[in-house]
Amino acid sequence: MHTKANHLTRPRNWGLSPGAIILVCALALTLLGLVVLSSAGQGASVDPLLYFKRQLLWCAIALIPLIVMATIPLEWLRKYCWVIGIAAVLVLGVVLSSHIGSAHKGARRWIEFRGLRIQPSDFGKLALIICLASYLAANQRYITTFWRGFVAPLAIIAVFAGLIIKEPDFGTAALCGLVGFVLLYLAGARLAYLIPSVLASGTLFAVMVRLDPVRFKRILSFLYMDDPGVKADGAYQLFQSLLGFGTGGLTGVGLGQGRQQLSYLPEAHTDFVLAVMGEELGLVATAGVALIFLVIFIVSLRAIRKAPNLFEFTLAYGALLMLTGQALVNMGVVTGLLPTKGMSLPFISYGGTNLVLMFALVGLLMNCFRRWERPVMPRASEL
């Protein structure tokens, strides 16, 4: 007798899968970013559409890591994690060299090759997630011990964050450290080890900020931005950003009609592109951007509960935290909730390597979610 074991197969779901929802959200944000960049480049002296054209080219390039990360067997990432990690560390070290790294505004964060500017810290973020997830999964039984469960993974985080902070890039280093500590906590590391190390790391970070004149000046500008003397100095960028949001109001002044990108707001096409959007498209658009990132976070968070093992759980969680964490920091900076920090808004800000990283993270999440949604029995069975 032949019967189909329909009770062993999952019911058909006519809705979008979590991976498809995240991809749609990422593409929507990218399209919106291209629209805004077509206006944000109006202050460029050579070609008003220069940033738009370059970002469009990077969008095509970013499809490659999206497809690769969405289709590559996750076992390969785990198998070759240290190759990826060592390569990323070498590139992070090379960028610090005055003969190779390109300096801009006192920071050496880029490698330039025939007009192409690459930011190695973006690749370091991805490598950190893969290496840390692989180590935590391989040492799951020792996760509550001091040396193998805490000191060793902490050293992995310290290597990546330390190299990034040497550029210097304090914000990205802090984001990597924060994501790393959260993954340690989720993997089951003891709070007796985590809490003192977080406090010690925060204290050390504060001391380094205090000893760095540029970063300390940003903190003072953030705390005393209502002081007219400070406003004209360190908080000028933040003041112009808030002015743009205030001018735009609910619906904005119209695409291409804003003034902030006309040499009033520095870095209008990169770190503060959300302020340009707020001025031209209003609160409706900026709130929509925040809502889309919230959708990505909630959908991913619900899907991650299906992770079959610690490696895929921490891998997906790390990708999600790195993506949404960067968005949260950027939106906090441009709205005056956080001190000024040069961090791009994912999918929207101008910047090639960051766009490549974000699409790689989306592909990684899609890869995980697709694996977890496979039916228990792909074909009918016979009795």
Tab-separated table of C-alpha atoms in Angstrom:
chain	number	residue	atom	x	y	z
A	1	MET	CA	0.000	0.000	0.000
A	2	HIS	CA	1.375	3.372	-1.056
A	3	THR	CA	0.516	6.442	0.936
A	4	LYS	CA	2.025	9.888	0.965
A	5	ALA	CA	3.288	10.941	4.336
A	6	ASN	CA	1.957	14.460	4.097
A	7	HIS	CA	1.958	14.703	7.853
A	8	LEU	CA	5.756	14.544	7.787
A	9	THR	CA	6.155	17.398	5.354
A	10	ARG	CA	5.710	21.027	6.216
A	11	PRO	CA	2.636	22.878	4.943
A	12	ARG	CA	3.155	25.035	1.931
A	13	ASN	CA	3.891	28.650	2.802
A	14	TRP	CA	2.623	31.086	0.225
A	15	GLY	CA	4.259	34.066	1.940
A	16	LEU	CA	7.776	35.392	1.438
A	17	SER	CA	10.565	33.531	3.199
A	18	PRO	CA	12.721	35.441	5.735
A	19	GLY	CA	15.608	35.503	3.270
A	20	ALA	CA	13.412	36.954	0.530
A	21	ILE	CA	12.061	39.631	2.887
A	22	ILE	CA	15.571	40.693	3.866
A	23	LEU	CA	16.685	40.802	0.226
A	24	VAL	CA	13.680	42.941	-0.740
A	25	CYS	CA	14.430	45.318	2.140
A	26	ALA	CA	18.099	45.583	1.143
A	27	LEU	CA	17.241	46.273	-2.497
A	28	ALA	CA	14.649	48.876	-1.490
A	29	LEU	CA	17.199	50.686	0.689
A	30	THR	CA	19.799	50.530	-2.089
A	31	LEU	CA	17.373	51.964	-4.627
A	32	LEU	CA	16.419	54.746	-2.229
A	33	GLY	CA	20.110	55.411	-1.630
A	34	LEU	CA	20.734	55.814	-5.356
A	35	VAL	CA	17.862	58.287	-5.604
A	36	VAL	CA	19.205	60.358	-2.719
A	37	LEU	CA	22.791	60.226	-4.008
A	38	SER	CA	21.633	61.637	-7.328
A	39	SER	CA	20.697	64.718	-5.326
A	40	ALA	CA	23.438	64.619	-2.666
A	41	GLY	CA	26.114	65.005	-5.338
A	42	GLN	CA	24.835	68.386	-6.494
A	43	GLY	CA	27.672	70.056	-4.587
A	44	ALA	CA	30.315	68.194	-6.609
A	45	SER	CA	32.346	70.554	-8.759
A	46	VAL	CA	32.961	68.171	-11.664
A	47	ASP	CA	29.885	66.004	-12.174
A	48	PRO	CA	26.720	66.294	-10.050
A	49	LEU	CA	25.948	62.633	-10.780
A	50	LEU	CA	29.456	61.395	-9.979
A	51	TYR	CA	28.503	59.686	-6.702
A	52	PHE	CA	25.397	58.181	-8.278
A	53	LYS	CA	27.350	56.667	-11.181
A	54	ARG	CA	30.068	55.236	-8.965
A	55	GLN	CA	27.562	53.815	-6.499
A	56	LEU	CA	25.640	52.222	-9.363
A	57	LEU	CA	28.856	50.488	-10.439
A	58	TRP	CA	29.446	49.273	-6.884
A	59	CYS	CA	25.880	47.951	-6.777
A	60	ALA	CA	26.703	45.710	-9.727
A	61	ILE	CA	29.922	44.570	-8.034
A	62	ALA	CA	28.088	43.922	-4.737
A	63	LEU	CA	25.855	41.362	-6.442
A	64	ILE	CA	28.865	39.026	-6.645
A	65	PRO	CA	29.411	38.668	-2.860
A	66	LEU	CA	25.644	38.518	-2.396
A	67	ILE	CA	25.378	35.478	-4.685
A	68	VAL	CA	28.553	33.859	-3.347
A	69	MET	CA	27.589	34.180	0.310
A	70	ALA	CA	24.016	33.076	-0.406
A	71	THR	CA	25.108	29.858	-2.134
A	72	ILE	CA	28.432	28.828	-0.606
A	73	PRO	CA	28.228	25.798	1.713
A	74	LEU	CA	28.505	27.065	5.268
A	75	GLU	CA	30.802	24.133	6.026
A	76	TRP	CA	33.366	25.722	3.737
A	77	LEU	CA	33.292	28.943	5.755
A	78	ARG	CA	33.855	26.921	8.890
A	79	LYS	CA	36.617	24.838	7.315
A	80	TYR	CA	38.542	27.790	5.901
A	81	CYS	CA	37.704	30.326	8.613
A	82	TRP	CA	41.322	30.810	9.667
A	83	VAL	CA	42.428	31.381	6.083
A	84	ILE	CA	39.804	34.126	5.867
A	85	GLY	CA	40.828	35.499	9.251
A	86	ILE	CA	44.572	35.572	8.546
A	87	ALA	CA	43.977	37.228	5.167
A	88	ALA	CA	41.829	39.912	6.797
A	89	VAL	CA	44.401	40.517	9.544
A	90	LEU	CA	47.179	40.873	6.964
A	91	VAL	CA	45.162	43.413	4.981
A	92	LEU	CA	44.318	45.318	8.176
A	93	GLY	CA	48.023	45.399	8.995
A	94	VAL	CA	49.075	46.422	5.497
A	95	VAL	CA	46.748	49.437	5.466
A	96	LEU	CA	48.680	50.888	8.416
A	97	SER	CA	51.816	51.101	6.276
A	98	SER	CA	52.540	54.594	4.988
A	99	HIS	CA	53.699	53.082	1.673
A	100	ILE	CA	50.416	51.272	1.005
A	101	GLY	CA	47.665	52.782	3.142
A	102	SER	CA	46.019	55.989	2.000
A	103	ALA	CA	45.644	58.733	4.617
A	104	HIS	CA	42.672	61.095	4.703
A	105	LYS	CA	41.911	63.620	7.456
A	106	GLY	CA	44.456	62.077	9.802
A	107	ALA	CA	43.240	58.479	9.394
A	108	ARG	CA	44.882	55.690	7.394
A	109	ARG	CA	41.935	53.419	6.581
A	110	TRP	CA	42.032	52.919	2.825
A	111	ILE	CA	44.008	51.180	0.119
A	112	GLU	CA	43.856	52.907	-3.255
A	113	PHE	CA	44.480	51.077	-6.507
A	114	ARG	CA	43.985	52.797	-9.863
A	115	GLY	CA	41.376	55.156	-8.487
A	116	LEU	CA	39.615	52.389	-6.553
A	117	ARG	CA	39.478	52.978	-2.799
A	118	ILE	CA	39.047	49.930	-0.554
A	119	GLN	CA	38.437	50.026	3.200
A	120	PRO	CA	39.885	46.829	4.781
A	121	SER	CA	37.991	47.278	8.059
A	122	ASP	CA	34.799	46.276	6.239
A	123	PHE	CA	36.330	42.913	5.353
A	124	GLY	CA	37.609	42.655	8.916
A	125	LYS	CA	34.034	42.787	10.211
A	126	LEU	CA	33.008	39.791	8.123
A	127	ALA	CA	36.154	37.829	8.987
A	128	LEU	CA	35.636	38.485	12.709
A	129	ILE	CA	32.127	37.033	12.591
A	130	ILE	CA	33.210	33.906	10.701
A	131	CYS	CA	36.282	33.222	12.858
A	132	LEU	CA	34.516	33.851	16.158
A	133	ALA	CA	31.506	31.711	15.210
A	134	SER	CA	33.778	28.873	14.124
A	135	TYR	CA	35.854	28.985	17.304
A	136	LEU	CA	32.851	29.131	19.620
A	137	ALA	CA	31.243	26.170	17.863
A	138	ALA	CA	34.448	24.107	17.930
A	139	ASN	CA	34.930	24.795	21.654
A	140	GLN	CA	31.302	24.677	22.739
A	141	ARG	CA	31.960	22.203	25.557
A	142	TYR	CA	34.629	24.525	26.999
A	143	ILE	CA	32.634	27.757	26.688
A	144	THR	CA	32.276	28.169	30.456
A	145	THR	CA	35.998	27.741	31.119
A	146	PHE	CA	38.344	30.683	31.515
A	147	TRP	CA	41.101	30.076	28.982
A	148	ARG	CA	39.436	28.271	26.077
A	149	GLY	CA	35.956	29.625	26.634
A	150	PHE	CA	36.802	33.248	27.354
A	151	VAL	CA	40.430	34.349	26.940
A	152	ALA	CA	40.953	32.740	23.516
A	153	PRO	CA	37.819	34.196	21.837
A	154	LEU	CA	38.526	37.516	23.555
A	155	ALA	CA	41.950	37.488	21.906
A	156	ILE	CA	40.304	37.026	18.497
A	157	ILE	CA	38.133	40.073	19.106
A	158	ALA	CA	41.114	42.072	20.397
A	159	VAL	CA	43.221	41.367	17.296
A	160	PHE	CA	40.594	42.699	14.880
A	161	ALA	CA	39.463	45.607	17.067
A	162	GLY	CA	43.061	46.541	17.922
A	163	LEU	CA	44.154	46.767	14.294
A	164	ILE	CA	41.081	48.809	13.375
A	165	ILE	CA	41.557	51.231	16.266
A	166	LYS	CA	45.148	51.834	15.102
A	167	GLU	CA	43.906	53.373	11.824
A	168	PRO	CA	42.365	55.077	13.885
A	169	ASP	CA	38.705	54.106	13.590
A	170	PHE	CA	37.298	54.124	17.112
A	171	GLY	CA	33.666	53.658	16.124
A	172	THR	CA	34.182	50.573	13.965
A	173	ALA	CA	36.479	49.046	16.597
A	174	ALA	CA	33.827	49.635	19.260
A	175	LEU	CA	31.158	48.051	17.046
A	176	CYS	CA	33.336	44.973	16.447
A	177	GLY	CA	34.038	44.682	20.163
A	178	LEU	CA	30.383	45.024	21.076
A	179	VAL	CA	29.262	42.421	18.526
A	180	GLY	CA	32.002	40.087	19.737
A	181	PHE	CA	30.961	40.378	23.390
A	182	VAL	CA	27.302	39.769	22.497
A	183	LEU	CA	28.240	36.606	20.592
A	184	LEU	CA	30.269	35.410	23.583
A	185	TYR	CA	27.263	35.978	25.818
A	186	LEU	CA	24.889	34.198	23.439
A	187	ALA	CA	27.290	31.265	23.153
A	188	GLY	CA	27.122	30.797	26.922
A	189	ALA	CA	30.268	32.469	28.297
A	190	ARG	CA	30.120	33.132	32.027
A	191	LEU	CA	28.928	36.572	33.115
A	192	ALA	CA	31.570	36.484	35.859
A	193	TYR	CA	34.145	36.813	33.077
A	194	LEU	CA	32.155	38.963	30.673
A	195	ILE	CA	31.049	41.791	32.959
A	196	PRO	CA	34.535	42.718	34.306
A	197	SER	CA	36.027	42.517	30.809
A	198	VAL	CA	33.304	44.754	29.363
A	199	LEU	CA	33.900	47.306	32.112
A	200	ALA	CA	37.654	47.135	31.626
A	201	SER	CA	37.329	47.464	27.838
A	202	GLY	CA	34.968	50.421	28.215
A	203	THR	CA	37.370	52.142	30.605
A	204	LEU	CA	40.330	51.582	28.285
A	205	PHE	CA	38.304	52.863	25.341
A	206	ALA	CA	37.324	56.008	27.277
A	207	VAL	CA	40.967	56.673	28.190
A	208	MET	CA	42.024	56.317	24.546
A	209	VAL	CA	39.298	58.740	23.479
A	210	ARG	CA	40.418	61.202	26.153
A	211	LEU	CA	44.019	61.036	24.942
A	212	ASP	CA	43.025	61.549	21.295
A	213	PRO	CA	42.469	65.298	20.687
A	214	VAL	CA	40.190	64.824	17.664
A	215	ARG	CA	37.882	62.263	19.316
A	216	PHE	CA	37.789	64.109	22.631
A	217	LYS	CA	36.852	67.287	20.805
A	218	ARG	CA	33.903	65.464	19.229
A	219	ILE	CA	32.723	64.313	22.654
A	220	LEU	CA	32.891	67.867	24.019
A	221	SER	CA	31.092	69.187	20.952
A	222	PHE	CA	28.354	66.600	21.441
A	223	LEU	CA	27.927	67.441	25.132
A	224	TYR	CA	28.020	71.217	24.674
A	225	MET	CA	26.534	71.648	21.215
A	226	ASP	CA	24.144	74.326	22.482
A	227	ASP	CA	27.139	76.572	23.152
A	228	PRO	CA	27.460	78.945	20.155
A	229	GLY	CA	31.245	78.779	20.331
A	230	VAL	CA	31.231	75.020	20.167
A	231	LYS	CA	28.572	74.968	17.461
A	232	ALA	CA	30.798	76.835	15.058
A	233	ASP	CA	33.651	74.447	15.736
A	234	GLY	CA	33.343	70.730	16.488
A	235	ALA	CA	29.552	70.459	16.322
A	236	TYR	CA	29.120	72.263	13.018
A	237	GLN	CA	28.428	69.051	11.108
A	238	LEU	CA	25.824	67.895	13.623
A	239	PHE	CA	24.207	71.331	13.704
A	240	GLN	CA	23.824	71.379	9.919
A	241	SER	CA	22.414	67.860	10.019
A	242	LEU	CA	19.729	68.833	12.531
A	243	LEU	CA	19.011	71.950	10.495
A	244	GLY	CA	18.373	69.755	7.474
A	245	PHE	CA	15.916	67.552	9.389
A	246	GLY	CA	14.134	70.637	10.720
A	247	THR	CA	13.873	72.215	7.285
A	248	GLY	CA	12.468	69.058	5.719
A	249	GLY	CA	9.666	68.633	8.219
A	250	LEU	CA	7.137	65.909	7.507
A	251	THR	CA	7.253	65.646	3.709
A	252	GLY	CA	10.477	67.466	2.776
A	253	VAL	CA	11.250	70.333	0.433
A	254	GLY	CA	11.406	68.079	-2.631
A	255	LEU	CA	14.065	65.921	-4.257
A	256	GLY	CA	16.929	68.059	-5.518
A	257	GLN	CA	15.666	71.144	-3.688
A	258	GLY	CA	17.734	70.751	-0.528
A	259	ARG	CA	20.612	73.013	0.422
A	260	GLN	CA	22.678	70.962	2.855
A	261	GLN	CA	24.598	69.097	0.144
A	262	LEU	CA	25.629	72.432	-1.439
A	263	SER	CA	28.816	72.610	0.662
A	264	TYR	CA	26.905	73.314	3.884
A	265	LEU	CA	26.969	69.789	5.310
A	266	PRO	CA	30.353	68.011	5.133
A	267	GLU	CA	30.247	64.355	4.043
A	268	ALA	CA	26.642	64.797	2.919
A	269	HIS	CA	26.886	61.852	0.519
A	270	THR	CA	28.440	59.415	3.011
A	271	ASP	CA	28.016	59.581	6.782
A	272	PHE	CA	25.253	62.215	6.813
A	273	VAL	CA	23.228	61.169	3.786
A	274	LEU	CA	20.208	60.601	6.052
A	275	ALA	CA	20.146	64.335	6.791
A	276	VAL	CA	19.933	65.064	3.047
A	277	MET	CA	17.072	62.597	2.823
A	278	GLY	CA	15.362	64.219	5.805
A	279	GLU	CA	15.578	67.658	4.223
A	280	GLU	CA	14.386	66.644	0.762
A	281	LEU	CA	11.969	63.769	1.489
A	282	GLY	CA	11.014	64.549	5.071
A	283	LEU	CA	10.203	62.503	8.136
A	284	VAL	CA	8.126	60.095	6.070
A	285	ALA	CA	11.227	58.839	4.235
A	286	THR	CA	13.590	58.769	7.211
A	287	ALA	CA	11.043	56.974	9.384
A	288	GLY	CA	10.517	54.529	6.522
A	289	VAL	CA	14.248	53.777	6.477
A	290	ALA	CA	14.249	53.119	10.217
A	291	LEU	CA	11.179	50.887	9.798
A	292	ILE	CA	12.870	48.824	7.072
A	293	PHE	CA	15.891	48.179	9.290
A	294	LEU	CA	13.502	47.221	12.083
A	295	VAL	CA	11.803	44.727	9.746
A	296	ILE	CA	15.202	43.221	8.871
A	297	PHE	CA	16.013	42.867	12.576
A	298	ILE	CA	12.681	41.334	13.632
A	299	VAL	CA	12.397	38.935	10.685
A	300	SER	CA	15.987	37.749	11.165
A	301	LEU	CA	15.586	37.425	14.913
A	302	ARG	CA	12.559	35.172	14.474
A	303	ALA	CA	14.329	33.038	11.871
A	304	ILE	CA	17.509	32.632	13.913
A	305	ARG	CA	15.566	30.642	16.493
A	306	LYS	CA	15.587	27.748	13.980
A	307	ALA	CA	19.388	27.518	13.913
A	308	PRO	CA	20.421	23.845	14.193
A	309	ASN	CA	23.844	24.401	15.779
A	310	LEU	CA	25.971	26.992	17.536
A	311	PHE	CA	28.088	27.804	14.478
A	312	GLU	CA	25.161	28.817	12.292
A	313	PHE	CA	23.434	30.507	15.232
A	314	THR	CA	26.384	32.797	16.050
A	315	LEU	CA	27.188	33.292	12.351
A	316	ALA	CA	23.693	34.579	11.565
A	317	TYR	CA	23.458	36.570	14.795
A	318	GLY	CA	26.818	38.222	14.133
A	319	ALA	CA	25.805	39.187	10.598
A	320	LEU	CA	22.531	40.636	11.848
A	321	LEU	CA	24.150	42.628	14.671
A	322	MET	CA	26.880	44.005	12.406
A	323	LEU	CA	24.321	45.167	9.827
A	324	THR	CA	21.687	46.670	12.107
A	325	GLY	CA	24.249	47.903	14.639
A	326	GLN	CA	25.976	50.031	12.012
A	327	ALA	CA	22.627	51.436	10.901
A	328	LEU	CA	21.688	52.258	14.496
A	329	VAL	CA	24.980	54.073	15.114
A	330	ASN	CA	24.675	56.126	11.914
A	331	MET	CA	21.091	57.166	12.619
A	332	GLY	CA	22.029	57.996	16.202
A	333	VAL	CA	24.880	60.234	15.038
A	334	VAL	CA	22.970	62.213	12.397
A	335	THR	CA	20.066	62.847	14.789
A	336	GLY	CA	22.305	64.010	17.638
A	337	LEU	CA	21.729	61.009	19.910
A	338	LEU	CA	25.371	59.883	19.654
A	339	PRO	CA	28.680	61.759	19.254
A	340	THR	CA	29.806	62.382	15.680
A	341	LYS	CA	31.374	59.272	14.153
A	342	GLY	CA	32.176	58.536	10.545
A	343	MET	CA	30.105	55.402	9.949
A	344	SER	CA	28.105	54.776	6.785
A	345	LEU	CA	24.380	54.092	6.655
A	346	PRO	CA	24.104	50.568	5.185
A	347	PHE	CA	22.904	50.385	1.544
A	348	ILE	CA	22.276	54.146	1.378
A	349	SER	CA	25.541	55.988	2.033
A	350	TYR	CA	28.086	56.347	-0.747
A	351	GLY	CA	30.876	53.826	-0.322
A	352	GLY	CA	31.833	50.757	-2.305
A	353	THR	CA	33.423	48.339	0.159
A	354	ASN	CA	30.746	48.953	2.785
A	355	LEU	CA	28.044	48.207	0.210
A	356	VAL	CA	29.897	45.003	-0.704
A	357	LEU	CA	30.055	44.029	2.981
A	358	MET	CA	26.357	44.690	3.566
A	359	PHE	CA	25.293	42.597	0.591
A	360	ALA	CA	27.664	39.845	1.763
A	361	LEU	CA	25.959	39.912	5.178
A	362	VAL	CA	22.544	39.753	3.516
A	363	GLY	CA	23.698	36.802	1.424
A	364	LEU	CA	24.996	35.077	4.559
A	365	LEU	CA	21.654	35.503	6.307
A	366	MET	CA	19.792	34.231	3.231
A	367	ASN	CA	22.073	31.203	3.102
A	368	CYS	CA	21.389	30.337	6.740
A	369	PHE	CA	17.625	30.859	6.540
A	370	ARG	CA	17.297	28.793	3.357
A	371	ARG	CA	19.107	25.865	4.966
A	372	TRP	CA	16.934	26.014	8.054
A	373	GLU	CA	13.678	26.051	6.092
A	374	ARG	CA	14.301	22.809	4.208
A	375	PRO	CA	11.478	20.319	4.814
A	376	VAL	CA	11.998	17.419	7.131
A	377	MET	CA	11.240	14.993	4.266
A	378	PRO	CA	11.771	16.536	0.825
A	379	ARG	CA	9.945	13.701	-0.956
A	380	ALA	CA	6.939	11.541	-0.198
A	381	SER	CA	7.642	8.204	1.386
A	382	GLU	CA	6.136	4.842	0.584
A	383	LEU	CA	4.689	2.408	3.095
